[in-house]
């Protein structure tokens, strides 16, 4: 069993995600309920290095569970990827009597937490990213809201695409991962879903499929293109030239990261926040909270970062079969 925890810090890092506030609220209130002190660290690791550290009380997280974004702000911090930055971060924690830190973010943020742990600060990571690209977890904070936001936007593009009998390429976020594309592809009944994990760069196959669909009486052709493939605008020009079907590209962009979190994101983020505090109270460090097989669990960060997660083949097959 590790050291006794009296004060915990909480920060959000990397891209923001709807539900991060629910997690911060849970961390603050669970910790205060256990008679711990809570310090909010603003702007991720950048704020830690700049000592932007504030005391947090129960009322500081009032009226936040329904708000998108992160009340602590977030940032990406180059200095923290270097050892001198990480050591400085650990000594700043010690200076502020922070015994344990909860890091809400993605893989990169967990690597930072891993380093802080190696310099003597107990750390727990909570998966916070719309991309769903944390391999140890079937859920990440913000994914559910992001896919619902994207789904509603794609429904709107579909209306105009059908009216004009056009092909629409709709680019969704996800960095190198295709989960947002896969889910919206299924939910929006897309004719094609282009995932970075599966993309073979054979555009002729896509062109042939569009022409076949046209012959079979389809009024539109919706392609969900993952950000990891990108180039939607130039792809649209090539497809229009090759098929004769008017083609438009829509890049949904950052609207996918905003908005009020869904019920699922509020509930899971709340549970993960409380769970993380309990891990620190048990003296645990270098852990990541995860959701797997219907349960909230935790992994060693090193193990979590080495795990792999594949695109579910069956879901992709279903998506293809249902778009005929
Ligand atoms: P995410 O956490 O969503 O994956 P990033 O990859 O941008 O987002 O990482 C967020 C921040 O975490 C980075 O700006 C940096 O401060 C920190 N970080 C990323 N990689 C490392 C690393 N290898 N070592 C230490 N800190 C890191
Ligand atoms: O990781 C979340 C995410 O929105 C990715 O989907 C996207 O690739 C990236 O962040 C965009 O980052 P930025 O907001 O810095 O442009």
Short mmCIF file of C-alpha atoms and ligand atoms in Angstrom, two decimals:
data_model
loop_
_atom_site.label_atom_id
_atom_site.label_comp_id
_atom_site.label_asym_id
_atom_site.label_seq_id
_atom_site.Cartn_x
_atom_site.Cartn_y
_atom_site.Cartn_z
CA UNK A 1 0.00 0.00 0.00
CA UNK A 2 1.35 3.45 -0.92
CA UNK A 3 1.38 6.74 0.92
CA UNK A 4 -1.65 8.31 2.60
CA UNK A 5 -3.33 10.91 0.42
CA UNK A 6 -4.45 14.22 1.93
CA UNK A 7 -4.63 16.54 -1.08
CA UNK A 8 -5.47 15.62 -4.63
CA UNK A 9 -5.11 17.61 -7.80
CA UNK A 10 -7.28 17.33 -10.89
CA UNK A 11 -6.53 18.50 -14.42
CA UNK A 12 -7.90 18.12 -17.94
CA UNK A 13 -5.43 17.72 -20.80
CA UNK A 14 -5.42 17.29 -24.58
CA UNK A 15 -8.64 17.90 -26.56
CA UNK A 16 -11.66 18.80 -24.43
CA UNK A 17 -14.63 16.42 -24.38
CA UNK A 18 -18.24 16.83 -23.24
CA UNK A 19 -18.56 15.17 -19.84
CA UNK A 20 -15.18 16.35 -18.54
CA UNK A 21 -17.03 18.73 -16.20
CA UNK A 22 -19.12 15.87 -14.82
CA UNK A 23 -15.86 14.02 -14.07
CA UNK A 24 -14.29 17.08 -12.41
CA UNK A 25 -17.43 17.57 -10.31
CA UNK A 26 -17.34 13.92 -9.24
CA UNK A 27 -13.65 14.12 -8.33
CA UNK A 28 -14.16 17.28 -6.27
CA UNK A 29 -17.24 16.11 -4.39
CA UNK A 30 -16.08 12.51 -3.83
CA UNK A 31 -12.76 13.77 -2.49
CA UNK A 32 -14.32 16.43 -0.25
CA UNK A 33 -16.69 13.76 1.06
CA UNK A 34 -13.61 11.78 2.09
CA UNK A 35 -12.21 14.85 3.89
CA UNK A 36 -9.47 15.39 1.30
CA UNK A 37 -8.42 18.78 -0.01
CA UNK A 38 -8.85 19.33 -3.75
CA UNK A 39 -6.76 21.53 -6.00
CA UNK A 40 -7.82 22.28 -9.55
CA UNK A 41 -4.93 22.63 -11.97
CA UNK A 42 -5.83 24.89 -14.88
CA UNK A 43 -4.79 24.36 -18.52
CA UNK A 44 -3.46 20.81 -18.18
CA UNK A 45 0.26 20.27 -17.77
CA UNK A 46 0.93 23.81 -19.04
CA UNK A 47 -1.00 25.16 -16.04
CA UNK A 48 0.84 22.81 -13.70
CA UNK A 49 4.19 24.17 -14.89
CA UNK A 50 2.85 27.74 -14.58
CA UNK A 51 1.49 26.92 -11.09
CA UNK A 52 -2.08 27.84 -12.06
CA UNK A 53 -3.45 25.94 -9.10
CA UNK A 54 -6.69 26.77 -7.31
CA UNK A 55 -8.48 25.38 -4.24
CA UNK A 56 -11.75 23.72 -5.14
CA UNK A 57 -14.83 23.46 -2.95
CA UNK A 58 -18.21 21.82 -3.57
CA UNK A 59 -19.79 25.05 -4.84
CA UNK A 60 -17.04 25.54 -7.43
CA UNK A 61 -18.53 22.67 -9.42
CA UNK A 62 -22.18 23.67 -9.00
CA UNK A 63 -24.09 24.03 -12.27
CA UNK A 64 -21.39 22.30 -14.31
CA UNK A 65 -22.64 18.74 -14.91
CA UNK A 66 -24.65 19.83 -17.95
CA UNK A 67 -21.93 22.03 -19.49
CA UNK A 68 -19.70 21.02 -22.38
CA UNK A 69 -15.98 21.83 -22.47
CA UNK A 70 -13.93 21.91 -19.29
CA UNK A 71 -14.18 24.49 -16.51
CA UNK A 72 -10.48 23.89 -15.77
CA UNK A 73 -9.53 24.70 -19.37
CA UNK A 74 -7.22 22.37 -21.26
CA UNK A 75 -4.01 22.64 -23.21
CA UNK A 76 -1.28 20.73 -24.96
CA UNK A 77 2.15 21.30 -23.43
CA UNK A 78 5.37 20.56 -25.27
CA UNK A 79 7.57 21.25 -22.20
CA UNK A 80 5.93 18.43 -20.31
CA UNK A 81 7.07 15.85 -22.87
CA UNK A 82 10.65 16.45 -21.68
CA UNK A 83 12.15 15.08 -18.49
CA UNK A 84 13.07 18.47 -17.02
CA UNK A 85 9.44 19.60 -17.43
CA UNK A 86 8.12 16.43 -15.81
CA UNK A 87 10.52 16.74 -12.85
CA UNK A 88 9.55 20.39 -12.43
CA UNK A 89 5.86 19.34 -12.52
CA UNK A 90 6.45 16.78 -9.77
CA UNK A 91 8.27 19.30 -7.57
CA UNK A 92 5.47 21.86 -8.09
CA UNK A 93 2.99 19.20 -6.90
CA UNK A 94 5.12 18.64 -3.80
CA UNK A 95 5.36 22.39 -3.18
CA UNK A 96 1.53 22.61 -3.23
CA UNK A 97 1.21 19.47 -1.04
CA UNK A 98 -0.51 17.59 -3.88
CA UNK A 99 -0.04 13.87 -3.11
CA UNK A 100 -2.06 12.50 -6.02
CA UNK A 101 -3.26 13.80 -9.38
CA UNK A 102 -6.24 12.75 -11.48
CA UNK A 103 -5.58 13.36 -15.15
CA UNK A 104 -8.60 13.49 -17.44
CA UNK A 105 -7.46 13.11 -21.05
CA UNK A 106 -6.23 10.74 -23.70
CA UNK A 107 -3.21 8.53 -24.29
CA UNK A 108 -0.76 11.44 -24.46
CA UNK A 109 -2.03 12.80 -21.17
CA UNK A 110 -1.64 9.34 -19.60
CA UNK A 111 1.99 9.27 -20.71
CA UNK A 112 2.43 12.50 -18.77
CA UNK A 113 0.72 10.92 -15.73
CA UNK A 114 3.03 7.91 -16.04
CA UNK A 115 6.03 10.24 -15.86
CA UNK A 116 4.66 12.12 -12.84
CA UNK A 117 4.16 8.76 -11.09
CA UNK A 118 7.77 7.86 -11.80
CA UNK A 119 8.79 11.10 -10.04
CA UNK A 120 6.81 10.26 -6.90
CA UNK A 121 3.34 11.75 -7.47
CA UNK A 122 0.50 9.23 -7.33
CA UNK A 123 -1.52 9.42 -10.55
CA UNK A 124 -4.78 8.08 -11.94
CA UNK A 125 -5.96 8.67 -15.51
CA UNK A 126 -9.58 8.96 -16.65
CA UNK A 127 -10.22 8.44 -20.39
CA UNK A 128 -11.50 11.77 -21.70
CA UNK A 129 -11.57 12.02 -25.48
CA UNK A 130 -14.26 12.05 -28.15
CA UNK A 131 -12.10 9.68 -30.24
CA UNK A 132 -12.75 6.46 -28.21
CA UNK A 133 -9.11 5.61 -28.89
CA UNK A 134 -8.10 4.47 -25.40
CA UNK A 135 -7.40 0.81 -25.99
CA UNK A 136 -8.07 -0.50 -22.49
CA UNK A 137 -11.58 1.01 -22.39
CA UNK A 138 -14.78 0.45 -24.36
CA UNK A 139 -15.92 3.91 -23.29
CA UNK A 140 -14.26 7.33 -23.23
CA UNK A 141 -15.82 10.53 -21.89
CA UNK A 142 -17.30 12.59 -24.73
CA UNK A 143 -17.63 9.94 -27.42
CA UNK A 144 -21.36 9.46 -26.88
CA UNK A 145 -22.08 13.19 -27.07
CA UNK A 146 -19.82 13.63 -30.10
CA UNK A 147 -21.45 10.83 -32.11
CA UNK A 148 -24.91 12.14 -31.28
CA UNK A 149 -23.91 15.66 -32.33
CA UNK A 150 -22.34 14.36 -35.54
CA UNK A 151 -25.34 12.13 -36.25
CA UNK A 152 -27.74 15.06 -36.05
CA UNK A 153 -25.55 17.17 -38.31
CA UNK A 154 -25.24 14.35 -40.85
CA UNK A 155 -29.05 13.94 -40.90
CA UNK A 156 -29.24 17.55 -42.04
CA UNK A 157 -26.65 17.10 -44.77
CA UNK A 158 -28.54 14.01 -45.91
CA UNK A 159 -31.74 16.06 -46.48
CA UNK A 160 -30.05 18.37 -48.93
CA UNK A 161 -28.02 15.57 -50.47
CA UNK A 162 -31.21 13.62 -51.27
CA UNK A 163 -33.02 16.70 -52.65
CA UNK A 164 -30.17 17.44 -55.04
CA UNK A 165 -29.40 13.76 -55.72
CA UNK A 166 -25.80 14.36 -54.77
CA UNK A 167 -22.93 12.45 -53.31
CA UNK A 168 -21.88 13.87 -49.93
CA UNK A 169 -18.56 13.23 -48.29
CA UNK A 170 -18.84 14.06 -44.59
CA UNK A 171 -15.62 14.17 -42.63
CA UNK A 172 -15.81 13.38 -38.93
CA UNK A 173 -13.15 13.71 -36.22
CA UNK A 174 -11.30 10.89 -34.51
CA UNK A 175 -7.62 11.61 -35.17
CA UNK A 176 -6.12 8.24 -36.25
CA UNK A 177 -9.15 6.26 -35.07
CA UNK A 178 -12.31 5.43 -37.02
CA UNK A 179 -14.82 4.91 -34.19
CA UNK A 180 -16.76 8.15 -34.72
CA UNK A 181 -16.89 7.36 -38.45
CA UNK A 182 -18.07 3.80 -37.83
CA UNK A 183 -20.79 4.76 -35.38
CA UNK A 184 -22.15 7.66 -37.41
CA UNK A 185 -21.82 5.56 -40.56
CA UNK A 186 -24.16 2.97 -39.04
CA UNK A 187 -26.46 5.49 -37.33
CA UNK A 188 -26.85 7.61 -40.47
CA UNK A 189 -27.15 4.69 -42.89
CA UNK A 190 -24.14 5.82 -44.91
CA UNK A 191 -23.48 4.14 -48.25
CA UNK A 192 -19.78 4.00 -47.46
CA UNK A 193 -17.62 4.42 -44.36
CA UNK A 194 -13.93 5.18 -44.80
CA UNK A 195 -11.90 4.20 -41.75
CA UNK A 196 -8.16 4.82 -41.37
CA UNK A 197 -7.78 1.31 -39.95
CA UNK A 198 -9.24 -0.20 -43.15
CA UNK A 199 -8.64 2.29 -45.96
CA UNK A 200 -7.03 0.75 -49.04
CA UNK A 201 -6.81 3.91 -51.23
CA UNK A 202 -8.67 2.12 -54.05
CA UNK A 203 -10.91 5.01 -55.12
CA UNK A 204 -12.06 3.12 -58.23
CA UNK A 205 -13.98 0.68 -55.98
CA UNK A 206 -15.76 3.66 -54.42
CA UNK A 207 -16.54 5.13 -57.85
CA UNK A 208 -17.95 1.78 -59.08
CA UNK A 209 -20.09 1.48 -55.95
CA UNK A 210 -21.52 4.99 -56.48
CA UNK A 211 -22.40 4.20 -60.11
CA UNK A 212 -24.05 0.87 -59.14
CA UNK A 213 -26.07 2.56 -56.39
CA UNK A 214 -27.22 5.23 -58.80
CA UNK A 215 -28.45 2.54 -61.22
CA UNK A 216 -30.34 0.86 -58.37
CA UNK A 217 -32.29 4.08 -57.78
CA UNK A 218 -30.50 5.54 -54.77
CA UNK A 219 -31.08 9.27 -54.57
CA UNK A 220 -27.97 10.16 -52.65
CA UNK A 221 -24.64 8.65 -51.72
CA UNK A 222 -23.38 9.45 -48.25
CA UNK A 223 -19.73 8.75 -47.52
CA UNK A 224 -18.53 9.15 -43.95
CA UNK A 225 -14.84 9.86 -44.15
CA UNK A 226 -12.69 9.71 -41.03
CA UNK A 227 -10.35 12.61 -40.26
CA UNK A 228 -7.49 10.09 -40.23
CA UNK A 229 -7.96 9.74 -44.01
CA UNK A 230 -8.94 13.37 -44.59
CA UNK A 231 -8.63 15.14 -47.98
CA UNK A 232 -12.43 15.19 -48.34
CA UNK A 233 -12.48 18.27 -50.59
CA UNK A 234 -10.06 16.87 -53.18
CA UNK A 235 -11.74 13.46 -52.93
CA UNK A 236 -15.09 15.12 -53.75
CA UNK A 237 -13.63 16.72 -56.89
CA UNK A 238 -12.20 13.39 -58.10
CA UNK A 239 -15.42 11.50 -57.38
CA UNK A 240 -17.55 14.07 -59.19
CA UNK A 241 -15.25 13.89 -62.24
CA UNK A 242 -15.28 10.08 -62.26
CA UNK A 243 -19.00 9.49 -61.61
CA UNK A 244 -20.69 12.56 -63.07
CA UNK A 245 -22.63 12.81 -59.78
CA UNK A 246 -22.47 16.23 -58.15
CA UNK A 247 -20.37 15.81 -55.01
CA UNK A 248 -19.89 18.06 -51.98
CA UNK A 249 -17.59 17.75 -49.00
CA UNK A 250 -18.61 18.77 -45.48
CA UNK A 251 -16.07 18.81 -42.68
CA UNK A 252 -17.92 18.77 -39.35
CA UNK A 253 -14.90 19.91 -37.32
CA UNK A 254 -14.94 21.19 -33.77
CA UNK A 255 -18.73 21.34 -33.40
CA UNK A 256 -18.33 17.62 -32.61
CA UNK A 257 -16.39 18.46 -29.44
CA UNK A 258 -18.89 20.90 -27.97
CA UNK A 259 -22.35 20.88 -26.48
CA UNK A 260 -24.10 19.61 -23.41
CA UNK A 261 -23.05 16.03 -22.56
CA UNK A 262 -25.52 13.20 -23.09
CA UNK A 263 -26.95 11.27 -20.16
CA UNK A 264 -24.45 8.46 -20.74
CA UNK A 265 -21.48 10.84 -20.72
CA UNK A 266 -22.68 12.51 -17.51
CA UNK A 267 -23.30 9.19 -15.73
CA UNK A 268 -20.14 7.36 -16.82
CA UNK A 269 -17.95 10.43 -16.24
CA UNK A 270 -19.40 10.82 -12.73
CA UNK A 271 -18.71 7.18 -11.88
CA UNK A 272 -15.20 7.32 -13.32
CA UNK A 273 -14.43 10.50 -11.35
CA UNK A 274 -15.51 8.95 -8.06
CA UNK A 275 -13.72 5.68 -8.92
CA UNK A 276 -10.45 7.55 -9.56
CA UNK A 277 -10.60 9.25 -6.15
CA UNK A 278 -11.11 5.88 -4.50
CA UNK A 279 -8.08 4.45 -6.26
CA UNK A 280 -5.93 7.29 -4.91
CA UNK A 281 -7.40 6.78 -1.42
CA UNK A 282 -6.37 3.12 -1.62
CA UNK A 283 -2.80 4.32 -2.18
CA UNK A 284 -2.81 3.22 -5.82
CA UNK A 285 -0.82 5.04 -8.49
CA UNK A 286 -0.06 4.82 -12.22
CA UNK A 287 -3.59 3.52 -12.91
CA UNK A 288 -6.17 4.22 -15.63
CA UNK A 289 -9.90 3.90 -15.03
CA UNK A 290 -11.64 1.95 -17.78
CA UNK A 291 -15.01 0.50 -18.76
CA UNK A 292 -14.97 -3.10 -19.99
CA UNK A 293 -17.57 -5.82 -20.27
CA UNK A 294 -20.19 -3.80 -18.42
CA UNK A 295 -18.00 -2.82 -15.48
CA UNK A 296 -15.76 0.00 -14.30
CA UNK A 297 -12.26 -1.38 -13.77
CA UNK A 298 -8.68 -0.08 -13.68
CA UNK A 299 -5.38 -0.95 -15.31
CA UNK A 300 -1.75 -0.14 -14.78
CA UNK A 301 -0.97 2.77 -17.16
CA UNK A 302 1.97 0.90 -18.71
CA UNK A 303 -0.25 -2.09 -19.46
CA UNK A 304 -3.08 0.17 -20.70
CA UNK A 305 -0.77 1.98 -23.13
CA UNK A 306 0.49 -1.29 -24.58
CA UNK A 307 -2.99 -2.75 -25.16
CA UNK A 308 -4.51 -2.95 -28.63
CA UNK A 309 -8.08 -2.42 -29.78
CA UNK A 310 -9.32 -3.30 -33.26
CA UNK A 311 -12.24 -1.91 -35.23
CA UNK A 312 -15.08 -4.43 -34.70
CA UNK A 313 -15.22 -6.28 -38.04
CA UNK A 314 -18.79 -7.48 -37.52
CA UNK A 315 -20.08 -3.93 -37.03
CA UNK A 316 -18.38 -2.84 -40.22
CA UNK A 317 -19.84 -5.81 -42.10
CA UNK A 318 -23.34 -5.00 -40.80
CA UNK A 319 -22.92 -1.38 -41.88
CA UNK A 320 -22.02 -2.53 -45.41
CA UNK A 321 -24.88 -5.04 -45.66
CA UNK A 322 -27.49 -2.57 -44.44
CA UNK A 323 -26.56 0.23 -46.83
CA UNK A 324 -27.74 -1.67 -49.95
P1 LIG B 1 -4.42 13.29 -25.58
O1 LIG B 1 -4.19 13.27 -24.11
O2 LIG B 1 -5.82 13.61 -25.94
O3 LIG B 1 -3.87 12.06 -26.27
P2 LIG B 1 -2.10 14.77 -26.53
O4 LIG B 1 -1.48 13.60 -27.22
O5 LIG B 1 -2.08 16.09 -27.24
O6 LIG B 1 -3.64 14.55 -26.17
O7 LIG B 1 -1.37 14.91 -25.12
C1 LIG B 1 -1.77 15.91 -24.20
C2 LIG B 1 -0.57 16.39 -23.44
O8 LIG B 1 -0.01 15.31 -22.68
C3 LIG B 1 0.60 16.88 -24.29
O9 LIG B 1 0.44 18.20 -24.72
C4 LIG B 1 1.75 16.77 -23.32
O10 LIG B 1 1.77 17.85 -22.41
C5 LIG B 1 1.40 15.49 -22.57
N1 LIG B 1 2.10 14.37 -23.17
C6 LIG B 1 1.87 13.78 -24.36
N2 LIG B 1 2.76 12.81 -24.62
C7 LIG B 1 3.61 12.78 -23.56
C8 LIG B 1 4.76 11.99 -23.21
N3 LIG B 1 5.22 11.04 -24.02
N4 LIG B 1 5.36 12.25 -22.03
C9 LIG B 1 4.90 13.22 -21.21
N5 LIG B 1 3.82 13.98 -21.48
C10 LIG B 1 3.18 13.78 -22.62
O1 LIG B 2 -8.59 14.18 -29.79
C1 LIG B 2 -9.77 14.93 -30.04
C2 LIG B 2 -9.65 15.64 -31.35
O2 LIG B 2 -10.82 16.40 -31.56
C3 LIG B 2 -9.37 14.75 -32.55
O3 LIG B 2 -10.53 14.10 -33.02
C4 LIG B 2 -8.78 15.73 -33.51
O4 LIG B 2 -7.88 15.08 -34.39
C5 LIG B 2 -8.01 16.68 -32.63
O5 LIG B 2 -8.56 16.54 -31.32
C6 LIG B 2 -8.10 18.11 -33.06
O6 LIG B 2 -7.28 18.87 -32.25
P1 LIG B 2 -7.31 20.47 -32.21
O7 LIG B 2 -8.51 20.87 -31.42
O8 LIG B 2 -6.04 20.83 -31.54
O9 LIG B 2 -7.42 20.94 -33.62
#
